[in-house]
Short mmCIF file of C-alpha atoms and ligand atoms in Angstrom, two decimals:
data_model
loop_
_atom_site.label_atom_id
_atom_site.label_comp_id
_atom_site.label_asym_id
_atom_site.label_seq_id
_atom_site.Cartn_x
_atom_site.Cartn_y
_atom_site.Cartn_z
CA MET I 858 12.81 207.54 68.54
CA SER I 859 15.05 204.45 68.07
CA ALA I 860 18.70 204.48 67.12
CA GLY I 861 19.43 206.44 64.24
CA SER I 862 16.06 206.53 62.65
CA PRO I 863 14.63 209.89 62.25
CA GLY I 864 13.81 209.33 58.96
CA LEU I 865 14.86 209.96 55.77
CA TRP I 866 17.90 212.39 54.99
CA ILE I 867 17.01 214.48 52.35
CA GLY I 868 18.14 218.18 51.48
CA ASN I 869 19.91 218.33 55.00
CA GLU I 870 16.74 217.48 56.97
CA TRP I 871 15.19 214.58 58.31
CA SER I 872 11.83 213.79 56.96
CA PRO I 873 9.34 211.02 57.20
CA SER I 874 8.81 208.60 54.61
CA ALA I 875 5.39 208.55 52.39
CA SER I 876 4.96 204.72 53.41
CA ARG I 877 5.39 205.12 57.12
CA ARG I 878 6.74 201.69 56.68
CA ARG I 879 9.69 200.80 59.24
CA ILE I 880 12.37 198.13 59.10
CA SER I 881 13.54 196.71 62.58
CA ILE I 882 17.32 196.29 62.95
CA GLU I 883 18.62 193.49 64.56
CA ASN I 884 22.21 192.82 66.49
CA PRO I 885 22.71 189.52 64.92
CA ALA I 886 25.20 188.22 68.36
CA THR I 887 22.16 188.73 70.63
CA GLU I 888 19.12 188.68 68.21
CA GLU I 889 17.93 191.89 69.81
CA VAL I 890 16.08 194.86 68.01
CA ILE I 891 18.57 197.50 68.38
CA GLY I 892 16.68 200.04 65.97
CA GLU I 893 14.40 200.52 63.28
CA VAL I 894 14.50 202.94 59.88
CA ALA I 895 11.95 204.22 57.47
CA THR I 896 11.57 202.65 54.11
CA ALA I 897 11.58 204.94 51.30
CA ASP I 898 9.07 204.47 48.41
CA ARG I 899 9.22 205.97 44.93
CA SER I 900 8.12 209.41 45.91
CA ASP I 901 10.81 209.69 48.82
CA VAL I 902 13.11 208.60 46.20
CA ALA I 903 12.32 211.27 43.64
CA ARG I 904 12.46 213.96 46.39
CA ALA I 905 15.93 212.53 47.26
CA THR I 906 17.15 212.65 43.58
CA GLU I 907 15.62 216.59 43.21
CA SER I 908 17.07 217.43 46.36
CA ALA I 909 20.54 216.00 44.79
CA ARG I 910 19.97 217.66 41.79
CA ARG I 911 19.51 221.14 43.08
CA GLY I 912 22.35 220.47 45.62
CA GLN I 913 24.84 219.36 42.83
CA ALA I 914 24.45 222.84 40.92
CA ILE I 915 25.74 224.25 43.76
CA TRP I 916 28.47 221.49 45.00
CA SER I 917 29.66 221.50 41.69
CA GLU I 918 30.23 225.36 41.19
CA LEU I 919 32.54 225.22 44.74
CA PRO I 920 36.31 225.62 43.58
CA ALA I 921 38.23 222.10 43.68
CA SER I 922 40.04 222.97 46.63
CA THR I 923 37.05 223.87 48.77
CA ARG I 924 35.33 220.67 48.07
CA ALA I 925 38.90 219.06 49.01
CA GLU I 926 38.72 220.75 52.44
CA LYS I 927 35.12 219.73 53.01
CA LEU I 928 36.41 216.28 52.01
CA HIS I 929 39.22 216.35 54.62
CA ASP I 930 36.42 217.57 57.21
CA LEU I 931 34.63 214.65 56.71
CA ALA I 932 37.87 212.80 57.17
CA ARG I 933 38.24 214.40 60.64
CA GLY I 934 34.66 213.92 61.77
CA LEU I 935 35.04 210.25 61.14
CA ARG I 936 38.19 209.93 63.39
CA GLU I 937 36.44 212.03 66.12
CA ARG I 938 33.44 209.82 66.08
CA GLN I 939 35.84 206.37 65.25
CA ARG I 940 34.68 204.36 68.50
CA ALA I 941 30.73 205.31 68.28
CA LEU I 942 30.75 204.40 64.69
CA ALA I 943 32.59 201.26 65.08
CA GLU I 944 30.52 200.06 67.75
CA MET I 945 27.18 200.64 66.07
CA MET I 946 28.72 198.75 62.98
CA THR I 947 29.70 195.71 65.34
CA ARG I 948 26.14 195.67 66.99
CA GLU I 949 24.34 196.11 63.62
CA GLY I 950 26.68 193.77 61.56
CA GLY I 951 28.07 191.47 64.08
CA LYS I 952 31.94 192.20 62.75
CA PRO I 953 34.51 192.34 65.64
CA LEU I 954 35.37 195.75 67.06
CA ARG I 955 38.81 195.39 65.90
CA GLU I 956 37.88 195.29 62.35
CA THR I 957 35.11 198.18 62.73
CA LEU I 958 37.69 200.38 64.18
CA ASP I 959 39.87 199.65 61.43
CA GLU I 960 36.94 200.36 58.90
CA VAL I 961 36.18 203.80 60.10
CA GLU I 962 39.48 204.69 60.06
CA TRP I 963 39.82 203.40 56.41
CA CYS I 964 36.87 205.45 55.23
CA ALA I 965 38.71 208.80 56.76
CA SER I 966 41.81 207.93 54.60
CA CYS I 967 39.88 207.48 51.47
CA CYS I 968 38.37 210.60 51.98
CA ASP I 969 41.93 212.54 52.31
CA TYR I 970 43.50 210.28 49.52
CA TYR I 971 40.30 211.89 47.29
CA ALA I 972 40.66 215.34 48.53
CA GLU I 973 44.25 215.33 47.36
CA VAL I 974 43.97 213.55 44.18
CA GLY I 975 41.24 215.27 43.04
CA ARG I 976 42.04 219.25 43.70
CA SER I 977 44.81 218.75 41.07
CA GLU I 978 43.27 216.86 38.29
CA ARG I 979 40.85 218.47 35.75
CA GLY I 980 42.00 216.55 32.60
CA ARG I 981 44.70 216.91 30.24
CA VAL I 982 46.11 218.92 27.29
CA VAL I 983 47.01 217.24 24.05
CA PRO I 984 48.59 218.87 20.75
CA GLY I 985 46.09 219.92 18.29
CA VAL I 986 45.82 218.38 14.72
CA GLY I 987 46.21 221.79 12.82
CA LYS I 988 48.15 224.98 13.04
CA HIS I 989 47.48 227.01 16.28
CA GLN I 990 45.17 224.48 17.93
CA ILE I 991 45.04 222.74 21.20
CA SER I 992 43.00 220.08 22.60
CA LEU I 993 41.45 219.94 25.98
CA VAL I 994 40.34 216.92 27.54
CA LEU I 995 38.22 217.81 30.46
CA ARG I 996 36.72 215.55 33.41
CA GLU I 997 33.40 216.82 34.38
CA PRO I 998 31.00 215.35 37.10
CA LEU I 999 28.21 213.05 35.67
CA GLY I 1000 25.20 214.54 38.06
CA VAL I 1001 23.68 212.45 40.47
CA VAL I 1002 25.23 209.40 41.70
CA ALA I 1003 22.95 206.55 43.60
CA CYS I 1004 25.43 204.57 45.65
CA VAL I 1005 23.96 201.20 46.92
CA VAL I 1006 25.73 199.69 49.75
CA PRO I 1007 25.72 196.01 50.99
CA TRP I 1008 25.65 195.13 54.60
CA ASN I 1009 29.70 193.43 55.06
CA TYR I 1010 31.37 196.63 55.07
CA PRO I 1011 28.46 199.49 55.52
CA LEU I 1012 30.76 202.44 55.96
CA LEU I 1013 33.91 201.60 54.06
CA LEU I 1014 31.96 200.48 50.60
CA LEU I 1015 29.97 203.96 51.17
CA PHE I 1016 32.83 205.87 51.25
CA TRP I 1017 34.62 204.47 48.29
CA LYS I 1018 31.70 205.67 46.33
CA VAL I 1019 30.56 208.82 48.02
CA ALA I 1020 34.27 210.47 48.41
CA PRO I 1021 35.31 210.20 44.79
CA ALA I 1022 31.87 211.09 43.49
CA LEU I 1023 31.67 213.99 45.56
CA MET I 1024 35.32 215.14 44.91
CA ALA I 1025 34.26 215.12 41.10
CA GLY I 1026 31.60 217.17 41.60
CA ASN I 1027 28.50 215.06 41.92
CA ALA I 1028 25.70 214.82 44.42
CA VAL I 1029 24.87 211.37 45.72
CA VAL I 1030 21.76 209.57 47.02
CA VAL I 1031 23.03 206.58 49.49
CA LYS I 1032 21.03 203.55 49.86
CA PRO I 1033 22.61 201.40 52.68
CA SER I 1034 21.52 197.84 53.24
CA GLU I 1035 18.40 197.30 54.96
CA LEU I 1036 20.41 195.10 57.45
CA THR I 1037 23.21 197.77 58.70
CA PRO I 1038 21.61 201.40 58.08
CA LEU I 1039 22.30 202.64 61.44
CA SER I 1040 25.75 203.43 61.15
CA THR I 1041 25.14 205.59 58.01
CA MET I 1042 22.22 207.51 59.51
CA MET I 1043 24.97 208.54 62.23
CA LEU I 1044 26.97 210.62 59.57
CA ALA I 1045 23.84 212.85 58.93
CA ASP I 1046 25.26 215.68 61.23
CA LEU I 1047 28.64 215.46 59.25
CA PHE I 1048 26.94 215.46 55.87
CA ALA I 1049 24.76 218.44 57.05
CA ALA I 1050 28.20 220.46 56.69
CA LEU I 1051 28.08 219.97 52.86
CA PRO I 1052 25.51 222.19 50.92
CA PRO I 1053 21.93 220.88 50.98
CA GLY I 1054 21.09 218.04 48.79
CA THR I 1055 24.89 217.21 48.27
CA VAL I 1056 24.48 213.98 50.30
CA ASN I 1057 20.96 212.31 50.65
CA VAL I 1058 20.50 209.25 52.43
CA VAL I 1059 17.33 207.15 51.83
CA THR I 1060 16.62 203.73 53.65
CA GLY I 1061 14.97 200.74 52.89
CA ASP I 1062 15.05 197.23 51.31
CA GLY I 1063 15.94 196.19 47.71
CA ASP I 1064 12.55 197.58 46.47
CA THR I 1065 13.98 201.43 47.66
CA GLY I 1066 17.10 200.22 45.73
CA GLU I 1067 15.36 199.58 42.65
CA ALA I 1068 13.15 202.86 42.76
CA LEU I 1069 16.59 204.78 43.23
CA VAL I 1070 18.61 203.01 40.43
CA SER I 1071 15.42 203.46 38.12
CA ASP I 1072 14.74 207.01 38.75
CA PRO I 1073 15.28 209.10 35.79
CA LEU I 1074 17.35 211.57 37.65
CA VAL I 1075 19.99 209.42 38.56
CA ASP I 1076 22.75 209.72 35.93
CA CYS I 1077 25.24 207.13 37.15
CA ILE I 1078 24.66 203.66 39.91
CA ALA I 1079 27.57 202.84 41.75
CA PHE I 1080 26.72 199.49 43.55
CA THR I 1081 28.49 196.76 45.35
CA GLY I 1082 26.42 193.77 46.18
CA SER I 1083 25.80 190.03 44.85
CA PHE I 1084 26.01 189.15 41.27
CA GLU I 1085 22.51 188.53 40.90
CA THR I 1086 21.63 191.85 42.02
CA GLY I 1087 24.01 193.87 39.85
CA ARG I 1088 22.90 191.84 36.67
CA ARG I 1089 19.36 193.46 37.22
CA ILE I 1090 20.75 197.03 37.78
CA ALA I 1091 22.77 196.67 34.59
CA ALA I 1092 19.70 195.73 32.69
CA ILE I 1093 17.66 198.85 34.33
CA ALA I 1094 20.51 200.95 33.78
CA ALA I 1095 20.89 199.90 30.00
CA GLN I 1096 17.18 200.98 29.36
CA THR I 1097 18.50 204.85 29.52
CA MET I 1098 22.33 204.37 29.28
CA LYS I 1099 23.11 205.25 32.88
CA ARG I 1100 26.88 204.92 33.87
CA THR I 1101 27.60 202.18 35.95
CA ASN I 1102 30.43 201.00 38.27
CA LEU I 1103 29.33 197.21 39.84
CA GLU I 1104 31.47 195.61 42.37
CA LEU I 1105 29.99 192.03 42.55
CA SER I 1106 30.55 188.57 43.97
CA GLY I 1107 33.89 186.81 44.06
CA ASN I 1108 35.20 183.51 44.79
CA ASP I 1109 38.67 183.79 45.26
CA PRO I 1110 41.84 181.36 44.88
CA PHE I 1111 44.27 181.18 47.81
CA ILE I 1112 47.51 179.30 46.55
CA VAL I 1113 50.31 178.14 48.59
CA PHE I 1114 53.26 176.68 47.03
CA ALA I 1115 55.51 174.03 48.49
CA ASP I 1116 58.32 176.62 48.89
CA ALA I 1117 56.27 178.80 50.97
CA ASP I 1118 56.65 178.95 54.95
CA VAL I 1119 53.87 176.54 56.12
CA GLU I 1120 53.29 178.27 59.34
CA ILE I 1121 53.36 181.71 57.99
CA ALA I 1122 50.66 181.03 54.89
CA ALA I 1123 48.65 178.85 57.21
CA ARG I 1124 48.28 181.84 59.62
CA GLY I 1125 47.56 184.19 56.51
CA ALA I 1126 45.03 181.61 55.00
CA VAL I 1127 43.29 181.47 57.94
CA TRP I 1128 42.99 185.11 58.35
CA ALA I 1129 42.16 185.56 54.73
CA ALA I 1130 39.24 182.95 55.03
CA PHE I 1131 37.58 183.73 58.43
CA LEU I 1132 37.89 187.50 58.45
CA ASN I 1133 34.70 189.29 59.00
CA THR I 1134 33.22 185.39 59.53
CA GLY I 1135 34.29 184.75 55.71
CA GLN I 1136 31.80 187.51 54.51
CA VAL I 1137 34.30 189.53 52.77
CA CYS I 1138 33.86 189.73 49.16
CA THR I 1139 37.64 188.96 48.77
CA SER I 1140 37.72 186.29 51.14
CA ALA I 1141 39.88 183.28 50.50
CA LYS I 1142 36.94 180.88 49.24
CA ARG I 1143 39.10 178.11 47.73
CA LEU I 1144 42.55 176.95 49.18
CA TYR I 1145 44.68 175.27 47.11
CA VAL I 1146 48.17 173.63 48.62
CA GLU I 1147 50.92 172.15 46.81
CA ARG I 1148 51.02 168.46 47.39
CA PRO I 1149 54.33 168.08 49.16
CA ILE I 1150 53.20 170.43 51.93
CA ALA I 1151 49.75 169.33 51.88
CA GLU I 1152 49.27 167.25 55.20
CA ALA I 1153 51.80 169.84 56.89
CA PHE I 1154 49.51 172.98 56.02
CA ILE I 1155 46.22 171.59 56.68
CA GLU I 1156 47.37 170.58 60.14
CA ARG I 1157 48.51 173.96 60.88
CA PHE I 1158 45.63 175.62 59.39
CA VAL I 1159 43.32 173.55 61.49
CA ALA I 1160 44.95 174.38 64.67
CA HIS I 1161 44.89 177.73 64.29
CA THR I 1162 41.13 177.69 63.11
CA ARG I 1163 40.36 175.88 66.40
CA ALA I 1164 42.30 178.51 68.38
CA LEU I 1165 39.97 181.26 67.00
CA ARG I 1166 37.52 182.88 69.47
CA ILE I 1167 33.85 182.90 68.68
CA GLY I 1168 31.67 185.69 70.28
CA ASN I 1169 30.15 189.07 70.47
CA GLY I 1170 32.14 191.23 68.57
CA LEU I 1171 32.05 194.24 71.08
CA ASP I 1172 34.22 191.85 73.10
CA PRO I 1173 37.92 192.78 72.47
CA GLN I 1174 39.08 189.11 72.64
CA THR I 1175 36.39 188.08 70.00
CA ASP I 1176 38.15 186.94 66.53
CA ILE I 1177 34.92 185.62 64.74
CA GLY I 1178 31.57 187.48 65.19
CA PRO I 1179 28.08 186.15 64.14
CA LEU I 1180 27.03 185.56 60.41
CA ALA I 1181 25.24 188.96 59.41
CA SER I 1182 21.72 187.42 59.72
CA ASP I 1183 19.53 184.61 60.00
CA ARG I 1184 19.05 184.17 56.50
CA GLN I 1185 22.87 184.19 56.02
CA ARG I 1186 23.45 181.48 58.17
CA ALA I 1187 20.47 179.40 57.43
CA ARG I 1188 22.11 179.67 53.54
CA PHE I 1189 25.46 178.75 54.69
CA GLU I 1190 24.50 176.08 57.15
CA ALA I 1191 22.64 174.29 53.82
CA ALA I 1192 26.07 174.92 51.62
CA VAL I 1193 27.82 172.76 54.45
CA GLU I 1194 25.30 170.22 54.93
CA ASP I 1195 25.09 169.82 51.35
CA ALA I 1196 29.17 169.31 51.16
CA ARG I 1197 28.86 166.74 54.32
CA GLY I 1198 26.38 164.81 52.21
CA ARG I 1199 28.52 164.33 49.02
CA GLY I 1200 31.39 163.27 51.41
CA ALA I 1201 33.28 166.21 52.38
CA GLU I 1202 35.74 165.69 55.05
CA ILE I 1203 35.00 168.25 57.87
CA ARG I 1204 38.32 168.86 59.77
CA ALA I 1205 37.05 171.46 62.02
CA GLY I 1206 33.86 173.30 62.90
CA GLY I 1207 30.72 172.27 60.91
CA ARG I 1208 28.32 172.99 63.43
CA ARG I 1209 26.93 176.01 65.51
CA PRO I 1210 28.99 176.65 68.40
CA PRO I 1211 27.27 174.98 71.68
CA HIS I 1212 28.38 177.55 74.11
CA LEU I 1213 26.18 180.31 72.08
CA GLY I 1214 22.46 179.98 72.80
CA GLU I 1215 21.65 183.17 70.84
CA GLY I 1216 22.85 184.90 67.60
CA TYR I 1217 23.67 183.73 64.14
CA PHE I 1218 26.81 182.07 65.07
CA TYR I 1219 28.84 179.35 63.26
CA GLU I 1220 32.20 177.69 63.68
CA PRO I 1221 34.84 178.11 61.33
CA THR I 1222 34.60 175.27 59.08
CA VAL I 1223 37.59 173.28 57.48
CA LEU I 1224 36.63 170.84 54.61
CA THR I 1225 38.56 168.71 52.77
CA GLY I 1226 37.96 165.66 50.40
CA VAL I 1227 35.91 168.45 48.13
CA ASP I 1228 36.56 169.47 44.30
CA HIS I 1229 34.78 171.81 42.09
CA SER I 1230 31.86 169.74 41.60
CA PHE I 1231 30.89 170.59 45.46
CA PRO I 1232 28.65 173.77 44.95
CA LEU I 1233 30.12 175.00 48.35
CA VAL I 1234 33.57 175.00 46.34
CA ALA I 1235 31.66 176.36 42.83
CA GLU I 1236 29.61 179.18 44.36
CA GLU I 1237 30.29 181.81 46.30
CA THR I 1238 29.65 180.98 50.05
CA PHE I 1239 29.27 183.97 51.80
CA GLY I 1240 30.60 182.62 55.57
CA PRO I 1241 33.15 180.83 57.48
CA ALA I 1242 34.09 177.87 55.35
CA ALA I 1243 37.50 177.32 53.96
CA PRO I 1244 37.83 174.14 51.75
CA ILE I 1245 41.00 173.04 50.93
CA MET I 1246 42.46 171.24 47.82
CA VAL I 1247 45.57 169.67 46.48
CA PHE I 1248 47.43 170.76 43.19
CA ASP I 1249 50.47 169.22 41.55
CA GLY I 1250 52.59 172.36 40.20
CA LEU I 1251 52.09 175.74 38.65
CA GLU I 1252 50.02 174.94 35.62
CA ASP I 1253 47.69 173.06 37.66
CA ALA I 1254 47.34 176.09 40.24
CA ILE I 1255 46.66 178.10 37.41
CA ARG I 1256 44.10 176.11 36.01
CA LYS I 1257 42.21 175.59 39.26
CA ALA I 1258 42.12 179.18 39.97
CA ASN I 1259 40.71 180.35 36.77
CA ASP I 1260 38.02 177.54 37.00
CA SER I 1261 35.60 179.87 38.17
CA PRO I 1262 33.01 182.43 36.45
CA TYR I 1263 34.28 185.22 38.90
CA GLY I 1264 37.50 187.10 39.11
CA LEU I 1265 37.57 189.46 41.99
CA GLY I 1266 40.84 188.60 43.79
CA ALA I 1267 43.33 186.08 44.34
CA ASN I 1268 46.13 185.06 46.78
CA ILE I 1269 49.37 183.22 46.31
CA TYR I 1270 52.31 182.02 48.91
CA THR I 1271 55.66 181.28 47.14
CA ARG I 1272 59.28 182.38 47.55
CA SER I 1273 59.91 182.24 43.76
CA LEU I 1274 59.48 185.25 41.75
CA GLU I 1275 58.86 183.31 38.54
CA THR I 1276 56.01 181.58 39.91
CA ALA I 1277 54.54 184.71 41.52
CA MET I 1278 55.10 186.73 38.56
CA THR I 1279 53.76 183.90 36.06
CA ALA I 1280 50.54 183.41 38.13
CA MET I 1281 50.01 187.10 38.54
CA GLU I 1282 49.80 187.36 34.80
CA ARG I 1283 47.89 184.42 34.03
CA ILE I 1284 45.32 184.04 36.81
CA ARG I 1285 42.20 186.32 36.14
CA ALA I 1286 41.45 188.57 38.83
CA GLY I 1287 41.26 192.20 39.56
CA THR I 1288 43.24 192.19 42.60
CA PHE I 1289 46.71 189.85 43.16
CA TRP I 1290 47.85 189.47 46.41
CA ILE I 1291 51.44 188.09 46.74
CA ASN I 1292 52.49 186.84 50.40
CA GLU I 1293 50.34 189.52 51.72
CA PRO I 1294 46.53 188.66 51.71
CA LEU I 1295 43.43 191.02 51.33
CA THR I 1296 45.42 194.35 51.74
CA ASP I 1297 43.90 197.39 49.76
CA ASN I 1298 45.43 200.65 49.06
CA ASP I 1299 43.70 203.72 48.61
CA ALA I 1300 45.49 204.69 45.61
CA ALA I 1301 45.65 201.39 43.66
CA PRO I 1302 42.39 200.22 41.96
CA PHE I 1303 39.99 197.78 43.39
CA GLY I 1304 37.34 195.75 41.50
CA GLY I 1305 36.73 192.47 39.40
CA MET I 1306 37.36 190.61 36.49
CA LYS I 1307 34.52 188.47 34.61
CA ARG I 1308 31.14 188.36 36.56
CA SER I 1309 32.72 190.12 39.47
CA GLY I 1310 31.74 193.38 38.23
CA ILE I 1311 32.48 196.35 35.95
CA GLY I 1312 34.92 199.28 36.65
CA ARG I 1313 36.99 199.75 39.71
CA GLU I 1314 36.78 201.83 42.96
CA LEU I 1315 39.62 203.75 44.55
CA GLY I 1316 42.86 204.80 42.75
CA SER I 1317 42.46 207.22 40.05
CA GLU I 1318 40.35 204.74 38.35
CA GLY I 1319 38.16 205.38 41.08
CA LEU I 1320 37.58 209.04 40.54
CA ALA I 1321 37.50 208.35 36.74
CA ALA I 1322 34.35 206.25 37.40
CA PHE I 1323 32.18 209.27 38.46
CA GLN I 1324 33.60 211.80 35.80
CA GLU I 1325 32.50 212.78 32.50
CA VAL I 1326 35.09 213.27 29.64
CA LYS I 1327 34.61 216.16 27.15
CA HIS I 1328 37.03 217.01 24.46
CA ALA I 1329 37.21 220.80 23.82
CA LEU I 1330 39.06 221.59 20.34
CA ILE I 1331 40.36 225.41 20.35
CA ASP I 1332 41.85 227.12 17.28
CA TYR I 1333 43.29 230.46 18.54
CA VAL I 1334 43.36 231.93 15.15
CA ILE I 1335 39.92 232.85 13.44
CA GLU I 1336 40.09 232.21 9.78
CA ALA I 1337 38.19 230.25 7.11
CA LYS I 1338 39.83 226.85 6.37
CA PRO I 1339 40.96 225.57 2.87
CA ASP I 1340 39.21 222.32 3.44
CA TRP I 1341 35.64 223.72 3.71
CA PHE I 1342 33.36 224.19 0.89
CA PRO I 1343 33.21 224.85 -2.07
CA TYR I 1344 35.43 222.04 -3.06
CA GLY I 1345 37.24 222.01 -6.48
CA GLY I 1346 38.42 225.37 -6.10
CA ARG I 1347 35.17 226.93 -7.21
P1 LIG U 134 22.78 192.35 47.54
O1 LIG U 134 22.91 192.64 46.43
O2 LIG U 134 21.65 191.43 48.11
O3 LIG U 134 22.57 193.99 48.14
C1 LIG U 134 23.36 195.13 48.24
C2 LIG U 134 22.42 196.10 48.08
O4 LIG U 134 21.65 196.25 46.98
C3 LIG U 134 21.41 196.20 49.29
O5 LIG U 134 21.52 197.88 49.81
C4 LIG U 134 20.02 196.12 48.64
O6 LIG U 134 19.02 196.83 49.38
C5 LIG U 134 20.07 196.36 47.48
N1 LIG U 134 19.26 195.82 46.52
C6 LIG U 134 18.81 194.67 46.47
N2 LIG U 134 18.10 194.28 45.21
C7 LIG U 134 18.34 195.70 44.52
C8 LIG U 134 17.64 195.69 43.30
N3 LIG U 134 16.82 195.11 42.58
N4 LIG U 134 18.12 196.78 42.98
C9 LIG U 134 18.50 197.90 43.36
N5 LIG U 134 19.05 197.80 44.88
C10 LIG U 134 18.73 196.36 45.44
O7 LIG U 134 24.04 191.95 48.34
P2 LIG U 134 24.36 191.97 49.90
O8 LIG U 134 23.53 190.62 50.41
O9 LIG U 134 23.98 192.82 50.68
O10 LIG U 134 25.99 191.62 49.92
C11 LIG U 134 26.52 190.48 49.80
C12 LIG U 134 27.18 190.42 48.24
O11 LIG U 134 27.87 191.76 48.02
C13 LIG U 134 28.22 189.24 47.99
O12 LIG U 134 27.78 188.57 46.83
C14 LIG U 134 29.49 189.66 47.89
O13 LIG U 134 30.69 189.08 47.13
C15 LIG U 134 29.34 191.21 47.35
N6 LIG U 134 30.09 192.17 47.72
C16 LIG U 134 31.20 192.51 46.76
C17 LIG U 134 32.05 193.65 47.08
C18 LIG U 134 33.22 193.77 45.73
O14 LIG U 134 33.85 194.82 46.21
N7 LIG U 134 32.67 193.18 44.79
C19 LIG U 134 32.58 193.91 48.36
C20 LIG U 134 31.36 193.44 48.94
C21 LIG U 134 30.56 192.85 49.09
#
């Protein structure tokens, strides 16, 4: 049996897929096959959603305090397995170990957060419209939630969905990415502590994902991934009015004003651009620097980029791992070549690292002489590219930042409160980072405007995403009302 792959996790048991088809999982740093998983077909998905239906009936009946304790248990279990889970995520996804260790801790803290928020929240009471009346606004579970997850943060983006969905009393069926399912399969023994059917996991590719989101027993779809897939899922969901929470693509601006500390801003920008090899939905993908400091900033940015160490993420000295797959690298490489062909100046990188013969590596690449007519700038390039452009003043920065169909995040470096606040109010982005790139907060919402999605994860909004709202009006004196029939005093 290969790593983490005894089959599908349905009703707290492993079972084979009907298709018997398997997917091989590759380590992108070595190109070795490190495991395989089953491919769930429509009948397997139906078994999983039926199991979730049964599980939800039991799980939702448990008191919120008991569900909260179970989430704290999940958090403890994640911390106990932190190293093993992190190493698996590094092996299947390529991300440096430092980043995957952090990721496991963030998953645990998300479970703790929702345990605390959810145990004390059920809704609100509002004044009635007549005498001796009150209105209860109740929050109820939706039922069965399909959680479809991408490969760039396999466990974090799973727990941002599963933790609030469970706390709200739902059962879930998880579909991890076909590139990174092995770390998810390692969670089965943790999920086994919940009532059977509360958490089910079906592995497979986009066909499995589509079977899941189309399944009639699914009440809500929580999806993180590309805009194209999100659009398709929204169309499927519209057929039966399934609730959706869609966290989609981004093309985030990173703006540095002339009053910023050039050295700190350059280091922050290098991290924001190249963290996880530039494969973060909120990576800094379009960098704008104010004209008076442009050359100084670019010089420091290039120097810090050249100092990054590229290699296998299991080596603790590695800053930059490989891209997640051969396909991702080919797509990224084509975008850089296209920019080169259009006259971009490559100030660092722009090639595969010559010392690494195996693995899907590509050097962090700094480009100047580019503008919004370059596809590498205008489209989401999910890889280690930092196109740097110059701007003149606040209005120009805001205009350039907003010149994108996406609105996930935005970063700004400035010492001026007026500049920061004006930009914050006028740039259309779901998260706005001032002098601190890419930091999330469990207690504050995360998500996108425009084509970057619908809905929010994290915070109280992230719990509400998995709750239905019901209004119950109570009159505690039983009497006939004067505004009923018959009219006209008959
Ligand atoms: P993707 O859309 O190709 O796949 C995401 C998941 O959807 C995978 O599990 C895949 O198997 C599944 N899927 C594919 N086709 C499907 C279909 N027709 N129906 C249902 N499921 C289907 O995205 P990816 O390449 O895995 O991830 C990269 C993308 O994710 C980037 O665009 C990135 O910006 C985005 N992303 C967004 C956020 C966010 O919070 N906004 C976070 C991380 C990544």
